[in-house]
mmCIF file of C-alpha atoms and ligand atoms in Angstrom:
data_model
loop_
_atom_site.group_PDB
_atom_site.id
_atom_site.type_symbol
_atom_site.label_atom_id
_atom_site.label_comp_id
_atom_site.label_asym_id
_atom_site.label_seq_id
_atom_site.Cartn_x
_atom_site.Cartn_y
_atom_site.Cartn_z
ATOM 1 C CA MET A 1 -0.005 16.400 11.775
ATOM 2 C CA ARG A 2 -0.345 19.716 13.574
ATOM 3 C CA PRO A 3 2.410 21.988 12.236
ATOM 4 C CA ALA A 4 3.339 23.628 15.569
ATOM 5 C CA ARG A 5 6.891 22.749 16.617
ATOM 6 C CA ALA A 6 10.074 24.064 18.189
ATOM 7 C CA LEU A 7 13.305 23.638 16.251
ATOM 8 C CA ILE A 8 16.407 23.525 18.448
ATOM 9 C CA ASP A 9 19.702 24.498 16.816
ATOM 10 C CA LEU A 10 22.428 22.722 18.782
ATOM 11 C CA ASP A 11 25.227 24.417 16.819
ATOM 12 C CA ALA A 12 23.904 27.766 18.050
ATOM 13 C CA LEU A 13 23.907 26.390 21.603
ATOM 14 C CA ARG A 14 27.574 25.430 21.247
ATOM 15 C CA HIS A 15 28.390 28.829 19.777
ATOM 16 C CA ASN A 16 26.779 30.590 22.733
ATOM 17 C CA TYR A 17 28.568 28.375 25.245
ATOM 18 C CA GLN A 18 31.894 29.164 23.619
ATOM 19 C CA LEU A 19 31.042 32.865 23.685
ATOM 20 C CA ALA A 20 30.463 32.631 27.461
ATOM 21 C CA ARG A 21 33.888 31.053 27.841
ATOM 22 C CA GLU A 22 35.542 33.600 25.564
ATOM 23 C CA LEU A 23 34.005 36.633 27.274
ATOM 24 C CA SER A 24 34.789 35.406 30.778
ATOM 25 C CA GLY A 25 38.078 33.595 30.266
ATOM 26 C CA ALA A 26 36.693 31.255 32.916
ATOM 27 C CA GLN A 27 35.369 27.744 33.198
ATOM 28 C CA ALA A 28 31.639 27.620 32.558
ATOM 29 C CA LEU A 29 28.866 25.549 34.081
ATOM 30 C CA ALA A 30 26.086 25.369 31.504
ATOM 31 C CA VAL A 31 22.866 26.027 33.400
ATOM 32 C CA VAL A 32 20.337 23.449 32.173
ATOM 33 C CA LYS A 33 17.738 23.690 34.964
ATOM 34 C CA ALA A 34 14.035 23.640 34.073
ATOM 35 C CA ASP A 35 14.715 21.224 31.205
ATOM 36 C CA ALA A 36 17.331 23.602 29.795
ATOM 37 C CA TYR A 37 14.891 26.516 29.885
ATOM 38 C CA GLY A 38 12.470 24.433 27.828
ATOM 39 C CA HIS A 39 15.064 23.337 25.258
ATOM 40 C CA GLY A 40 15.459 19.730 26.511
ATOM 41 C CA ALA A 41 18.154 19.201 29.158
ATOM 42 C CA VAL A 42 19.409 15.809 28.004
ATOM 43 C CA ARG A 43 19.825 16.766 24.363
ATOM 44 C CA CYS A 44 21.421 20.090 25.274
ATOM 45 C CA ALA A 45 23.827 18.458 27.735
ATOM 46 C CA GLU A 46 24.751 15.845 25.135
ATOM 47 C CA ALA A 47 25.358 18.528 22.518
ATOM 48 C CA LEU A 48 27.670 20.383 24.908
ATOM 49 C CA GLY A 49 29.201 17.140 26.164
ATOM 50 C CA ASP A 50 32.723 17.451 24.796
ATOM 51 C CA LEU A 51 32.849 21.237 25.390
ATOM 52 C CA ALA A 52 31.286 21.827 28.769
ATOM 53 C CA ASP A 53 33.207 22.053 32.030
ATOM 54 C CA GLY A 54 30.023 20.969 33.772
ATOM 55 C CA PHE A 55 26.339 21.632 34.229
ATOM 56 C CA ALA A 56 24.099 23.261 36.798
ATOM 57 C CA VAL A 57 20.533 22.326 37.747
ATOM 58 C CA ALA A 58 18.016 23.364 40.390
ATOM 59 C CA CYS A 59 17.566 20.066 42.203
ATOM 60 C CA ILE A 60 18.654 16.455 42.455
ATOM 61 C CA GLU A 61 15.688 15.264 40.385
ATOM 62 C CA GLU A 62 17.041 17.239 37.434
ATOM 63 C CA ALA A 63 20.594 15.999 38.043
ATOM 64 C CA LEU A 64 19.510 12.348 38.082
ATOM 65 C CA VAL A 65 17.796 12.730 34.702
ATOM 66 C CA LEU A 66 21.172 13.776 33.286
ATOM 67 C CA ARG A 67 23.121 11.033 35.085
ATOM 68 C CA ASP A 68 20.579 8.423 33.908
ATOM 69 C CA ALA A 69 21.134 9.654 30.343
ATOM 70 C CA GLY A 70 24.842 9.029 30.744
ATOM 71 C CA VAL A 71 26.097 12.555 31.445
ATOM 72 C CA ARG A 72 29.331 12.072 33.389
ATOM 73 C CA ALA A 73 30.502 15.683 33.654
ATOM 74 C CA PRO A 74 30.249 17.585 36.958
ATOM 75 C CA ILE A 75 26.698 18.658 37.842
ATOM 76 C CA LEU A 76 26.101 21.383 40.415
ATOM 77 C CA LEU A 77 22.897 21.511 42.478
ATOM 78 C CA LEU A 78 22.235 25.256 42.594
ATOM 79 C CA GLU A 79 20.214 25.100 45.802
ATOM 80 C CA GLY A 80 22.041 22.115 47.223
ATOM 81 C CA PHE A 81 19.781 19.565 48.896
ATOM 82 C CA PHE A 82 16.291 20.257 50.241
ATOM 83 C CA GLU A 83 16.422 17.350 52.712
ATOM 84 C CA ALA A 84 19.491 15.809 54.325
ATOM 85 C CA ASP A 85 18.730 12.323 53.020
ATOM 86 C CA GLU A 86 19.529 13.499 49.489
ATOM 87 C CA LEU A 87 23.194 13.401 50.508
ATOM 88 C CA ALA A 88 23.316 9.643 49.881
ATOM 89 C CA LEU A 89 22.407 10.189 46.213
ATOM 90 C CA ILE A 90 24.677 13.220 45.958
ATOM 91 C CA ASP A 91 27.492 10.985 47.157
ATOM 92 C CA GLN A 92 26.551 8.070 44.916
ATOM 93 C CA HIS A 93 26.314 10.211 41.767
ATOM 94 C CA GLN A 94 29.201 12.526 42.660
ATOM 95 C CA LEU A 95 27.168 15.680 42.357
ATOM 96 C CA TRP A 96 28.483 19.098 43.324
ATOM 97 C CA CYS A 97 26.462 20.803 45.982
ATOM 98 C CA VAL A 98 25.692 24.402 46.910
ATOM 99 C CA VAL A 99 25.566 25.093 50.648
ATOM 100 C CA HIS A 100 23.454 28.169 51.315
ATOM 101 C CA ALA A 101 22.318 27.600 54.912
ATOM 102 C CA GLN A 102 23.653 26.473 58.286
ATOM 103 C CA TRP A 103 21.411 23.415 58.431
ATOM 104 C CA GLN A 104 22.949 22.123 55.192
ATOM 105 C CA LEU A 105 26.425 22.581 56.628
ATOM 106 C CA GLU A 106 25.448 20.626 59.751
ATOM 107 C CA ALA A 107 23.914 17.858 57.628
ATOM 108 C CA ILE A 108 27.192 17.502 55.734
ATOM 109 C CA GLU A 109 29.139 17.332 59.000
ATOM 110 C CA GLN A 110 26.929 14.456 60.088
ATOM 111 C CA ALA A 111 26.720 12.630 56.758
ATOM 112 C CA ARG A 112 28.361 9.329 56.026
ATOM 113 C CA LEU A 113 30.004 9.748 52.643
ATOM 114 C CA SER A 114 32.111 7.404 50.523
ATOM 115 C CA GLN A 115 34.266 10.314 49.346
ATOM 116 C CA PRO A 116 34.616 14.012 50.104
ATOM 117 C CA LEU A 117 32.209 16.468 48.451
ATOM 118 C CA THR A 118 32.750 19.461 46.199
ATOM 119 C CA VAL A 119 30.833 22.300 47.818
ATOM 120 C CA TRP A 120 29.937 25.727 46.430
ATOM 121 C CA LEU A 121 29.523 27.930 49.471
ATOM 122 C CA LYS A 122 26.941 30.593 48.762
ATOM 123 C CA LEU A 123 27.091 34.078 50.226
ATOM 124 C CA ASP A 124 24.051 36.330 50.403
ATOM 125 C CA SER A 125 25.735 39.476 49.115
ATOM 126 C CA GLY A 126 22.486 41.386 48.697
ATOM 127 C CA MET A 127 19.952 39.380 46.699
ATOM 128 C CA HIS A 128 18.418 38.270 50.015
ATOM 129 C CA ARG A 129 16.872 34.984 48.951
ATOM 130 C CA VAL A 130 19.355 32.326 50.014
ATOM 131 C CA GLY A 131 22.991 32.276 51.100
ATOM 132 C CA LEU A 132 24.979 32.731 54.266
ATOM 133 C CA HIS A 133 25.171 36.111 55.949
ATOM 134 C CA PRO A 134 28.542 37.845 55.418
ATOM 135 C CA ALA A 135 29.234 37.664 59.175
ATOM 136 C CA GLU A 136 28.943 33.855 59.218
ATOM 137 C CA TYR A 137 30.701 33.160 55.890
ATOM 138 C CA GLN A 138 34.302 32.670 57.046
ATOM 139 C CA ALA A 139 33.283 30.474 59.967
ATOM 140 C CA ALA A 140 31.165 28.311 57.667
ATOM 141 C CA TYR A 141 34.113 27.925 55.302
ATOM 142 C CA ARG A 142 36.398 26.821 58.124
ATOM 143 C CA ARG A 143 33.829 24.423 59.547
ATOM 144 C CA LEU A 144 33.351 22.768 56.177
ATOM 145 C CA LEU A 145 37.092 22.350 55.736
ATOM 146 C CA ALA A 146 37.454 20.988 59.264
ATOM 147 C CA SER A 147 34.601 18.511 58.740
ATOM 148 C CA GLY A 148 36.776 16.245 56.653
ATOM 149 C CA LYS A 149 33.729 15.740 54.413
ATOM 150 C CA VAL A 150 34.732 18.255 51.770
ATOM 151 C CA SER A 151 37.590 18.165 49.266
ATOM 152 C CA LYS A 152 36.985 21.479 47.531
ATOM 153 C CA ILE A 153 35.084 24.695 48.209
ATOM 154 C CA VAL A 154 34.138 27.242 45.538
ATOM 155 C CA LEU A 155 33.008 30.640 46.813
ATOM 156 C CA MET A 156 29.834 31.829 45.121
ATOM 157 C CA SER A 157 27.228 34.543 45.143
ATOM 158 C CA HIS A 158 24.442 35.691 42.824
ATOM 159 C CA PHE A 159 23.607 39.138 41.423
ATOM 160 C CA ALA A 160 20.114 40.592 41.612
ATOM 161 C CA ARG A 161 20.478 43.435 39.109
ATOM 162 C CA ALA A 162 23.294 42.550 36.687
ATOM 163 C CA ASP A 163 20.829 43.041 33.814
ATOM 164 C CA GLU A 164 20.754 46.778 34.606
ATOM 165 C CA PRO A 165 24.037 48.149 33.206
ATOM 166 C CA ALA A 166 23.826 51.498 35.025
ATOM 167 C CA CYS A 167 22.781 50.103 38.398
ATOM 168 C CA PRO A 168 25.350 50.443 41.234
ATOM 169 C CA ARG A 169 23.943 47.429 43.062
ATOM 170 C CA THR A 170 26.163 44.904 41.235
ATOM 171 C CA ALA A 171 29.338 46.720 42.314
ATOM 172 C CA GLU A 172 27.971 46.897 45.862
ATOM 173 C CA GLN A 173 27.287 43.157 45.894
ATOM 174 C CA LEU A 174 30.786 42.530 44.561
ATOM 175 C CA ALA A 175 32.312 44.662 47.331
ATOM 176 C CA THR A 176 30.287 42.768 49.955
ATOM 177 C CA PHE A 177 31.493 39.491 48.482
ATOM 178 C CA GLN A 178 35.149 40.585 48.368
ATOM 179 C CA GLN A 179 35.019 41.670 51.976
ATOM 180 C CA ALA A 180 33.351 38.466 53.157
ATOM 181 C CA ARG A 181 35.832 36.218 51.344
ATOM 182 C CA GLU A 182 38.963 38.170 52.259
ATOM 183 C CA GLY A 183 41.864 35.845 52.942
ATOM 184 C CA LEU A 184 40.092 32.712 51.674
ATOM 185 C CA ALA A 185 42.210 31.142 48.958
ATOM 186 C CA ALA A 186 39.531 29.459 46.879
ATOM 187 C CA GLU A 187 37.995 29.664 43.424
ATOM 188 C CA VAL A 188 35.169 32.123 42.871
ATOM 189 C CA SER A 189 31.881 32.021 40.929
ATOM 190 C CA LEU A 190 29.731 35.125 40.600
ATOM 191 C CA ARG A 191 28.556 35.632 37.058
ATOM 192 C CA ASN A 192 25.240 34.635 35.506
ATOM 193 C CA SER A 193 24.439 35.577 31.863
ATOM 194 C CA PRO A 194 24.001 39.336 32.308
ATOM 195 C CA ALA A 195 27.219 39.477 34.325
ATOM 196 C CA VAL A 196 29.115 37.426 31.711
ATOM 197 C CA LEU A 197 27.880 39.735 28.949
ATOM 198 C CA GLY A 198 27.939 43.070 30.721
ATOM 199 C CA TRP A 199 30.286 42.986 33.730
ATOM 200 C CA PRO A 200 33.740 42.000 32.463
ATOM 201 C CA GLN A 201 35.377 43.558 35.539
ATOM 202 C CA VAL A 202 33.787 41.028 37.910
ATOM 203 C CA PRO A 203 36.314 38.270 38.680
ATOM 204 C CA SER A 204 35.312 34.668 38.170
ATOM 205 C CA ASP A 205 37.041 31.323 37.993
ATOM 206 C CA TRP A 206 33.675 29.805 37.130
ATOM 207 C CA VAL A 207 30.735 31.414 35.328
ATOM 208 C CA ARG A 208 27.148 30.160 35.313
ATOM 209 C CA PRO A 209 25.526 31.124 32.004
ATOM 210 C CA GLY A 210 21.875 30.171 31.525
ATOM 211 C CA ILE A 211 19.695 32.325 29.275
ATOM 212 C CA MET A 212 22.608 33.375 27.049
ATOM 213 C CA LEU A 213 23.262 29.736 26.116
ATOM 214 C CA TYR A 214 19.830 29.695 24.533
ATOM 215 C CA GLY A 215 20.633 32.820 22.558
ATOM 216 C CA ALA A 216 18.338 35.286 24.289
ATOM 217 C CA THR A 217 19.483 38.538 25.837
ATOM 218 C CA PRO A 218 18.865 39.157 29.532
ATOM 219 C CA PHE A 219 18.919 42.920 28.892
ATOM 220 C CA GLU A 220 15.917 45.054 27.978
ATOM 221 C CA ASP A 221 17.953 47.248 25.651
ATOM 222 C CA ALA A 222 20.429 46.467 22.888
ATOM 223 C CA GLN A 223 23.798 45.332 24.262
ATOM 224 C CA GLU A 224 27.034 44.867 22.353
ATOM 225 C CA GLN A 225 27.974 41.356 23.482
ATOM 226 C CA ALA A 226 24.388 40.095 23.540
ATOM 227 C CA ALA A 227 24.193 40.934 19.831
ATOM 228 C CA ARG A 228 26.693 38.099 19.261
ATOM 229 C CA LEU A 229 24.312 35.456 20.613
ATOM 230 C CA GLN A 230 22.604 33.048 18.234
ATOM 231 C CA PRO A 231 18.964 32.151 18.980
ATOM 232 C CA VAL A 232 18.676 28.415 19.628
ATOM 233 C CA MET A 233 14.908 27.876 19.558
ATOM 234 C CA THR A 234 12.623 28.608 16.622
ATOM 235 C CA LEU A 235 8.967 28.284 17.530
ATOM 236 C CA GLU A 236 7.053 27.858 14.309
ATOM 237 C CA SER A 237 3.765 26.758 12.824
ATOM 238 C CA LYS A 238 1.603 27.360 9.768
ATOM 239 C CA VAL A 239 -1.399 29.347 8.613
ATOM 240 C CA ILE A 240 -4.361 26.958 8.727
ATOM 241 C CA SER A 241 -7.179 29.337 7.727
ATOM 242 C CA VAL A 242 -7.560 32.744 6.060
ATOM 243 C CA ARG A 243 -10.388 35.261 6.509
ATOM 244 C CA GLU A 244 -11.084 38.470 4.549
ATOM 245 C CA LEU A 245 -12.827 40.883 6.899
ATOM 246 C CA PRO A 246 -14.430 44.236 6.051
ATOM 247 C CA ALA A 247 -13.617 47.191 8.264
ATOM 248 C CA GLY A 248 -15.515 47.058 11.550
ATOM 249 C CA GLU A 249 -15.512 43.264 11.980
ATOM 250 C CA PRO A 250 -13.927 41.773 15.114
ATOM 251 C CA VAL A 251 -11.456 38.880 15.411
ATOM 252 C CA GLY A 252 -11.448 36.220 18.102
ATOM 253 C CA TYR A 253 -12.506 36.052 21.758
ATOM 254 C CA GLY A 254 -13.727 39.245 23.324
ATOM 255 C CA ALA A 255 -13.476 41.097 19.999
ATOM 256 C CA ARG A 256 -10.125 42.377 21.206
ATOM 257 C CA PHE A 257 -9.256 43.413 17.682
ATOM 258 C CA VAL A 258 -11.622 45.187 15.317
ATOM 259 C CA ALA A 259 -10.524 45.682 11.696
ATOM 260 C CA GLU A 260 -9.856 49.366 10.983
ATOM 261 C CA ARG A 261 -9.575 48.617 7.271
ATOM 262 C CA PRO A 262 -10.393 45.631 5.070
ATOM 263 C CA THR A 263 -8.166 43.034 6.724
ATOM 264 C CA ARG A 264 -6.807 39.644 5.698
ATOM 265 C CA VAL A 265 -6.512 37.515 8.792
ATOM 266 C CA GLY A 266 -4.308 34.423 8.993
ATOM 267 C CA VAL A 267 -5.155 31.834 11.639
ATOM 268 C CA VAL A 268 -2.064 30.061 12.997
ATOM 269 C CA ALA A 269 -1.914 26.694 14.778
ATOM 270 C CA MET A 270 -0.312 27.984 17.973
ATOM 271 C CA GLY A 271 -1.840 29.052 21.250
ATOM 272 C CA TYR A 272 -1.303 29.574 24.927
ATOM 273 C CA ALA A 273 -1.528 25.818 25.536
ATOM 274 C CA ASP A 274 1.750 25.627 23.584
ATOM 275 C CA GLY A 275 3.254 28.291 25.805
ATOM 276 C CA TYR A 276 2.773 31.266 23.533
ATOM 277 C CA PRO A 277 2.008 34.108 25.981
ATOM 278 C CA ARG A 278 -1.699 34.820 26.205
ATOM 279 C CA HIS A 279 -0.936 38.376 27.208
ATOM 280 C CA ALA A 280 0.868 39.187 23.951
ATOM 281 C CA PRO A 281 -1.076 42.200 22.647
ATOM 282 C CA SER A 282 -2.065 43.079 19.092
ATOM 283 C CA GLY A 283 1.096 44.359 17.440
ATOM 284 C CA THR A 284 3.447 41.715 18.872
ATOM 285 C CA PRO A 285 5.914 40.858 16.071
ATOM 286 C CA VAL A 286 5.602 37.610 14.117
ATOM 287 C CA ALA A 287 7.094 36.556 10.770
ATOM 288 C CA VAL A 288 5.104 34.922 7.970
ATOM 289 C CA ASP A 289 7.132 33.403 5.131
ATOM 290 C CA GLY A 290 10.062 35.498 6.295
ATOM 291 C CA GLN A 291 8.112 38.788 6.301
ATOM 292 C CA LEU A 292 7.505 40.687 9.509
ATOM 293 C CA THR A 293 3.915 41.343 10.492
ATOM 294 C CA ARG A 294 1.894 41.482 13.706
ATOM 295 C CA LEU A 295 -0.284 39.452 15.973
ATOM 296 C CA ILE A 296 -3.907 40.676 16.068
ATOM 297 C CA GLY A 297 -6.686 39.730 18.493
ATOM 298 C CA ARG A 298 -6.558 37.608 21.602
ATOM 299 C CA VAL A 299 -4.367 34.511 21.710
ATOM 300 C CA SER A 300 -6.556 31.444 22.255
ATOM 301 C CA MET A 301 -5.646 27.996 23.522
ATOM 302 C CA ASP A 302 -4.773 26.364 20.195
ATOM 303 C CA MET A 303 -4.813 29.212 17.692
ATOM 304 C CA LEU A 304 -3.784 32.789 17.244
ATOM 305 C CA THR A 305 -4.396 35.316 14.490
ATOM 306 C CA VAL A 306 -2.001 37.439 12.448
ATOM 307 C CA ASP A 307 -2.392 40.303 9.995
ATOM 308 C CA LEU A 308 -1.786 39.228 6.384
ATOM 309 C CA THR A 309 -3.227 42.373 4.784
ATOM 310 C CA ASP A 310 0.145 43.628 3.566
ATOM 311 C CA LEU A 311 1.438 40.145 2.687
ATOM 312 C CA PRO A 312 -0.689 39.250 -0.369
ATOM 313 C CA GLN A 313 1.567 36.322 -1.300
ATOM 314 C CA ALA A 314 1.064 34.694 2.132
ATOM 315 C CA GLY A 315 -1.847 32.340 2.681
ATOM 316 C CA LEU A 316 -2.891 28.847 3.627
ATOM 317 C CA GLY A 317 0.187 26.796 4.554
ATOM 318 C CA SER A 318 2.500 29.784 4.977
ATOM 319 C CA ARG A 319 5.243 29.217 7.538
ATOM 320 C CA VAL A 320 4.948 31.342 10.674
ATOM 321 C CA GLU A 321 7.825 32.096 13.041
ATOM 322 C CA LEU A 322 6.537 33.049 16.488
ATOM 323 C CA TRP A 323 10.091 33.507 17.715
ATOM 324 C CA GLY A 324 13.500 32.428 16.516
ATOM 325 C CA LYS A 325 16.256 33.968 14.435
ATOM 326 C CA GLN A 326 14.056 36.607 12.802
ATOM 327 C CA VAL A 327 11.622 37.463 15.598
ATOM 328 C CA LEU A 328 13.614 37.490 18.831
ATOM 329 C CA ALA A 329 12.046 35.750 21.830
ATOM 330 C CA SER A 330 13.157 38.710 23.934
ATOM 331 C CA ASP A 331 11.072 41.061 21.753
ATOM 332 C CA VAL A 332 7.985 38.863 22.074
ATOM 333 C CA ALA A 333 8.601 38.721 25.828
ATOM 334 C CA LEU A 334 8.919 42.487 26.046
ATOM 335 C CA ALA A 335 5.638 42.960 24.165
ATOM 336 C CA ALA A 336 3.906 40.464 26.457
ATOM 337 C CA ASP A 337 5.300 42.048 29.642
ATOM 338 C CA SER A 338 7.352 38.913 30.289
ATOM 339 C CA ILE A 339 10.986 37.807 29.952
ATOM 340 C CA PRO A 340 12.528 35.288 27.543
ATOM 341 C CA TYR A 341 13.279 32.996 30.508
ATOM 342 C CA GLN A 342 9.585 32.589 31.196
ATOM 343 C CA ILE A 343 8.351 32.241 27.651
ATOM 344 C CA PHE A 344 10.939 29.482 27.024
ATOM 345 C CA CYS A 345 10.062 27.677 30.267
ATOM 346 C CA ASN A 346 6.355 27.848 29.457
ATOM 347 C CA LEU A 347 6.796 25.897 26.231
ATOM 348 C CA ARG A 348 4.750 22.699 26.145
ATOM 349 C CA ARG A 349 2.794 20.388 23.825
ATOM 350 C CA VAL A 350 4.913 21.254 20.786
ATOM 351 C CA PRO A 351 7.463 18.638 19.719
ATOM 352 C CA LEU A 352 11.129 19.642 19.991
ATOM 353 C CA LEU A 353 13.078 18.868 16.803
ATOM 354 C CA TYR A 354 16.861 19.018 16.981
ATOM 355 C CA SER A 355 19.400 19.961 14.347
ATOM 356 C CA GLY A 356 23.112 20.500 14.251
ATOM 357 C CA HIS A 357 26.123 19.120 16.076
HETATM 358 C C1 PLP B 401 19.495 30.142 37.088
HETATM 359 C C2 PLP B 401 20.791 30.537 37.684
HETATM 360 C C3 PLP B 401 21.840 30.999 36.885
HETATM 361 C C4 PLP B 401 21.671 31.286 35.404
HETATM 362 O O1 PLP B 401 21.117 32.566 35.246
HETATM 363 P P1 PLP B 401 20.982 33.246 33.803
HETATM 364 O O2 PLP B 401 20.514 34.615 34.087
HETATM 365 O O3 PLP B 401 19.970 32.433 33.054
HETATM 366 O O4 PLP B 401 22.317 33.180 33.179
HETATM 367 C C5 PLP B 401 23.064 31.251 37.481
HETATM 368 N N1 PLP B 401 23.230 31.060 38.823
HETATM 369 C C6 PLP B 401 22.239 30.653 39.625
HETATM 370 C C7 PLP B 401 22.486 30.504 41.076
HETATM 371 C C8 PLP B 401 20.978 30.391 39.095
HETATM 372 O O5 PLP B 401 19.994 29.994 39.903
#
């Protein structure tokens, strides 16, 4: 059997969820969109089952996977519905629904529902993707209430630059939000992972942690609270071949790496078809039998190569951690000019093996 696999530590997931709650003092929707950032949405939701106040996903397709698996907790659709006819399923499965546009509001007014909806009314406070304009926010709130189709409204917005601790934009977005919601007596949800970790002054009745649940930092630099996260995924494999190369010999496609000294090369069963970033350059950290070393040469589809020159005890069958508790996914992402969000979401082909809880 090919040794490439991703180990998922569900106890670490629970730890990180509890940290989000502790830091925010709020209720927390665990964001499990995109198959829980590659970690397996059903298993992650089950592991958080008795803890979580609810879950958040990107679309009804993702919500129905959870409902079909028996998840009964609240599930929020972060972009609401894409077509009005989804409202029948939203009603049937009692899903919570973001409203970010006038047409969605009108569709709710016209819908035939068996019971009133929980709506999260989204303000565009400066991200400028989706959300109602500040000038139309109060009117939308009143229309929803007057529709008789809604039992509860949570006021929400989303930060564009909360991962930049020195950036004034987050405070500006907060001020825009506070002004737009003035006088509305409703619960509030503003904070994603970077805001939970780094913006304690931002009020929230509900937080929406995603990446931090999986134990990766959203910040580029070290951050005090992020240091308390526990990595959930360990992507690992084994050395399947060893080469001793004299100085001057190349390794792999395009001869991207040429040995500057006599070099012992370990070939690892892991490649970009598994989601390991092809753009990771020589020097990207990797651990072999618990010892840090570096990627060398170009990543290929099913294999990559690492430097074993200074690890004489390592060889055929040695365990390789591509990322996990020793090599942080955020460090691999940084080296590959990516972000941990993307390298997790890109994971494929490797089996997910669960432990804990
Ligand atoms: C994905 C998403 C989140 C989670 O963001 P993280 O940075 O992963 O914590 C929160 N809110 C909304 C609206 C999202 O789309």
